[in-house]
CSV table of C-alpha atoms in Angstrom, one decimal:
chain,number,residue,atom,x,y,z
A,1,UNK,CA,118.9,128.0,81.7
A,2,UNK,CA,115.4,127.1,83.8
A,3,UNK,CA,113.8,123.7,83.4
A,4,UNK,CA,110.3,123.8,82.4
A,5,UNK,CA,108.5,121.9,84.6
A,6,UNK,CA,106.5,119.2,82.4
A,7,UNK,CA,102.6,119.5,82.0
A,8,UNK,CA,102.2,115.9,84.0
A,9,UNK,CA,104.4,117.0,86.5
A,10,UNK,CA,102.0,117.5,89.7
A,11,UNK,CA,100.2,114.6,88.6
A,12,UNK,CA,103.5,112.6,89.0
A,13,UNK,CA,104.1,114.4,92.1
A,14,UNK,CA,101.0,113.2,93.7
A,15,UNK,CA,101.7,109.4,92.5
A,16,UNK,CA,104.9,109.3,94.6
A,17,UNK,CA,103.0,111.1,97.5
A,18,UNK,CA,100.3,108.3,97.6
A,19,UNK,CA,102.5,105.4,97.2
A,20,UNK,CA,105.3,106.9,99.8
A,21,UNK,CA,102.4,107.3,102.1
A,22,UNK,CA,100.8,103.8,101.7
A,23,UNK,CA,104.8,102.7,102.7
A,24,UNK,CA,105.2,104.7,104.6
A,25,UNK,CA,101.9,104.0,107.2
A,26,UNK,CA,103.3,100.0,106.7
A,27,UNK,CA,106.5,100.5,107.4
A,28,UNK,CA,107.3,103.7,109.2
A,29,UNK,CA,109.9,106.7,108.5
A,30,UNK,CA,112.9,104.6,109.5
A,31,UNK,CA,112.0,101.7,107.8
A,32,UNK,CA,111.1,102.9,104.2
A,33,UNK,CA,113.7,104.0,101.7
A,34,UNK,CA,113.8,106.2,99.1
A,35,UNK,CA,114.4,103.1,96.7
A,36,UNK,CA,111.6,101.3,98.5
A,37,UNK,CA,109.2,104.2,97.3
A,38,UNK,CA,111.0,104.1,93.7
A,39,UNK,CA,110.4,100.7,93.7
A,40,UNK,CA,106.5,101.6,94.3
A,41,UNK,CA,106.5,103.7,91.9
A,42,UNK,CA,108.0,101.9,89.2
A,43,UNK,CA,110.5,105.2,89.0
A,44,UNK,CA,114.4,105.2,89.7
A,45,UNK,CA,115.1,107.3,93.2
A,46,UNK,CA,117.1,110.1,90.6
A,47,UNK,CA,113.4,110.6,89.6
A,48,UNK,CA,112.4,111.1,92.9
A,49,UNK,CA,114.5,113.7,94.0
A,50,UNK,CA,113.7,115.4,91.3
A,51,UNK,CA,110.4,116.3,93.0
A,52,UNK,CA,111.8,115.7,96.3
A,53,UNK,CA,115.6,117.3,97.6
A,54,UNK,CA,115.3,114.3,100.7
A,55,UNK,CA,113.1,111.4,102.8
A,56,UNK,CA,111.9,114.2,104.7
A,57,UNK,CA,111.3,116.9,101.9
A,58,UNK,CA,108.6,113.9,100.9
A,59,UNK,CA,107.6,113.0,104.2
A,60,UNK,CA,106.8,117.3,104.9
A,61,UNK,CA,105.3,117.3,101.4
A,62,UNK,CA,102.7,114.5,102.9
A,63,UNK,CA,101.7,115.4,106.0
A,64,UNK,CA,101.6,119.3,104.9
A,65,UNK,CA,99.4,118.3,102.4
A,66,UNK,CA,96.8,116.3,104.3
A,67,UNK,CA,96.3,118.8,107.4
A,68,UNK,CA,96.6,121.9,105.3
A,69,UNK,CA,93.2,120.3,103.4
A,70,UNK,CA,92.1,119.2,106.8
A,71,UNK,CA,92.2,123.1,108.3
A,72,UNK,CA,90.7,124.4,105.2
A,73,UNK,CA,87.4,122.0,104.8
A,74,UNK,CA,86.7,122.1,108.9
A,75,UNK,CA,87.4,125.9,109.8
A,76,UNK,CA,84.5,126.3,106.9
A,77,UNK,CA,82.1,124.3,108.6
A,78,UNK,CA,82.8,125.9,111.9
A,79,UNK,CA,81.9,129.0,110.4
A,80,UNK,CA,78.9,128.0,108.8
A,81,UNK,CA,75.7,129.4,109.8
A,82,UNK,CA,74.4,126.6,112.2
A,83,UNK,CA,73.5,126.0,115.5
A,84,UNK,CA,76.8,124.9,117.4
A,85,UNK,CA,76.5,121.2,118.4
A,86,UNK,CA,75.2,121.2,114.2
A,87,UNK,CA,78.6,122.1,113.1
A,88,UNK,CA,80.0,120.0,115.5
A,89,UNK,CA,78.7,116.6,114.4
A,90,UNK,CA,79.6,118.0,111.3
A,91,UNK,CA,83.0,118.7,112.3
A,92,UNK,CA,83.1,115.6,113.3
A,93,UNK,CA,81.5,113.7,110.8
A,94,UNK,CA,83.7,115.2,107.9
A,95,UNK,CA,87.2,114.8,110.4
A,96,UNK,CA,85.6,111.2,110.6
A,97,UNK,CA,84.9,110.5,107.0
A,98,UNK,CA,88.7,112.2,106.1
A,99,UNK,CA,90.0,109.4,108.6
A,100,UNK,CA,88.1,106.5,106.6
A,101,UNK,CA,89.5,107.3,103.6
A,102,UNK,CA,93.0,108.7,104.5
A,103,UNK,CA,93.6,106.1,107.4
A,104,UNK,CA,97.6,106.0,106.1
A,105,UNK,CA,97.9,109.6,106.2
A,106,UNK,CA,96.8,109.8,110.6
A,107,UNK,CA,98.8,107.0,110.8
A,108,UNK,CA,102.5,109.2,109.5
A,109,UNK,CA,100.8,111.6,111.2
A,110,UNK,CA,100.8,109.8,114.7
A,111,UNK,CA,104.0,108.1,114.4
A,112,UNK,CA,106.4,110.3,112.1
A,113,UNK,CA,106.3,113.5,112.4
A,114,UNK,CA,108.9,113.4,114.6
A,115,UNK,CA,111.8,112.8,112.3
A,116,UNK,CA,110.8,116.1,110.5
A,117,UNK,CA,113.6,118.8,110.9
A,118,UNK,CA,112.5,121.3,113.7
A,119,UNK,CA,111.2,124.3,111.2
A,120,UNK,CA,109.2,121.7,109.2
A,121,UNK,CA,107.4,120.1,112.9
A,122,UNK,CA,106.2,123.1,114.6
A,123,UNK,CA,104.7,124.3,110.8
A,124,UNK,CA,102.9,121.3,111.3
A,125,UNK,CA,102.1,121.3,114.8
A,126,UNK,CA,101.0,125.6,113.9
A,127,UNK,CA,98.2,123.4,111.6
A,128,UNK,CA,97.5,120.7,113.9
A,129,UNK,CA,96.7,124.2,117.2
A,130,UNK,CA,94.2,125.3,114.1
A,131,UNK,CA,92.3,122.3,114.5
A,132,UNK,CA,92.6,122.2,118.3
A,133,UNK,CA,91.0,125.8,118.4
A,134,UNK,CA,88.6,125.2,116.0
A,135,UNK,CA,87.2,122.3,118.3
A,136,UNK,CA,87.7,124.2,121.5
A,137,UNK,CA,85.7,127.2,119.9
A,138,UNK,CA,82.6,125.6,119.4
A,139,UNK,CA,82.9,123.6,122.7
A,140,UNK,CA,82.8,126.9,124.6
A,141,UNK,CA,79.6,127.5,122.1
A,142,UNK,CA,77.9,124.2,123.4
A,143,UNK,CA,78.5,124.5,126.9
A,144,UNK,CA,80.2,127.8,128.3
A,145,UNK,CA,80.7,126.7,131.8
A,146,UNK,CA,82.1,123.1,131.2
A,147,UNK,CA,84.8,125.7,129.0
A,148,UNK,CA,85.2,128.5,131.7
A,149,UNK,CA,88.3,127.6,132.7
A,150,UNK,CA,91.1,127.9,130.0
A,151,UNK,CA,93.1,125.6,131.4
A,152,UNK,CA,90.3,122.7,130.5
A,153,UNK,CA,90.4,124.2,127.1
A,154,UNK,CA,92.9,122.2,125.3
A,155,UNK,CA,92.2,119.0,127.0
A,156,UNK,CA,88.3,118.8,126.1
A,157,UNK,CA,89.6,119.2,122.8
A,158,UNK,CA,92.8,116.6,122.6
A,159,UNK,CA,90.2,114.1,123.8
A,160,UNK,CA,87.9,114.1,120.9
A,161,UNK,CA,90.8,114.1,118.8
A,162,UNK,CA,92.8,111.7,120.5
A,163,UNK,CA,89.4,109.7,120.8
A,164,UNK,CA,88.8,110.0,116.8
A,165,UNK,CA,92.8,109.6,115.5
A,166,UNK,CA,93.0,106.6,117.7
A,167,UNK,CA,90.0,104.5,116.5
A,168,UNK,CA,92.1,104.5,112.8
A,169,UNK,CA,94.3,102.6,114.2
A,170,UNK,CA,91.9,99.5,114.4
A,171,UNK,CA,89.1,100.9,112.3
A,172,UNK,CA,88.5,99.6,108.7
A,173,UNK,CA,85.4,101.4,107.0
A,174,UNK,CA,84.4,98.2,104.7
A,175,UNK,CA,84.1,97.2,108.2
A,176,UNK,CA,80.5,96.7,110.1
A,177,UNK,CA,80.7,100.0,111.2
A,178,UNK,CA,80.1,102.7,108.0
A,179,UNK,CA,82.2,106.3,108.7
A,180,UNK,CA,79.1,107.6,108.8
A,181,UNK,CA,77.7,105.5,111.4
A,182,UNK,CA,81.0,106.0,113.5
A,183,UNK,CA,80.9,109.8,113.5
A,184,UNK,CA,77.2,109.7,114.7
A,185,UNK,CA,78.3,107.9,117.6
A,186,UNK,CA,81.1,109.3,118.7
A,187,UNK,CA,79.4,112.7,118.7
A,188,UNK,CA,76.6,111.6,120.4
A,189,UNK,CA,79.0,109.9,123.5
A,190,UNK,CA,80.8,113.2,123.4
A,191,UNK,CA,78.0,115.4,123.8
A,192,UNK,CA,75.7,113.5,125.2
A,193,UNK,CA,78.3,113.7,128.0
A,194,UNK,CA,79.5,117.1,127.5
A,195,UNK,CA,75.9,118.9,127.9
A,196,UNK,CA,75.9,117.5,131.4
A,197,UNK,CA,76.7,119.8,133.9
A,198,UNK,CA,79.2,122.1,134.3
């Protein structure tokens, strides 16, 4: 007989994801156990296994949910009927705002996806490639001459993503520079250099 899901199944699942990502960001995937996650949730391990078959499945759910949401939002921005430079600024602003709000997710993405099984890891990499191609497309519109050589396309996009992603290893959104100001400075720094020359 098929077990009927409780009405609050998704809510409880989200609580597990939120507590788990904070724990993994702090301790690392190796250091965080399912017992630790259960304790953080005020639940039993058997309760966790009702939602996730393994710690790897839990990790996959964390990163897949996060990056799928990013791809959807940033893809919509990249397709807006605005000048490319303006879309670029909005893209960076959205990415920075999400990074400030979801710092733990960024840390887990940087440090722990190597622990995923190959198929799941490749799925995450595919989504990351989608993000990179969105940025490549914007940069081609802004300066086609600089992007004329295909072999430099990915490095330019990765330079930008690297700048933003590594920022969240030290940046605190409640510090003296707001996420909006940080995004504005990153965009200006990158674009002012990127627009010059070919």
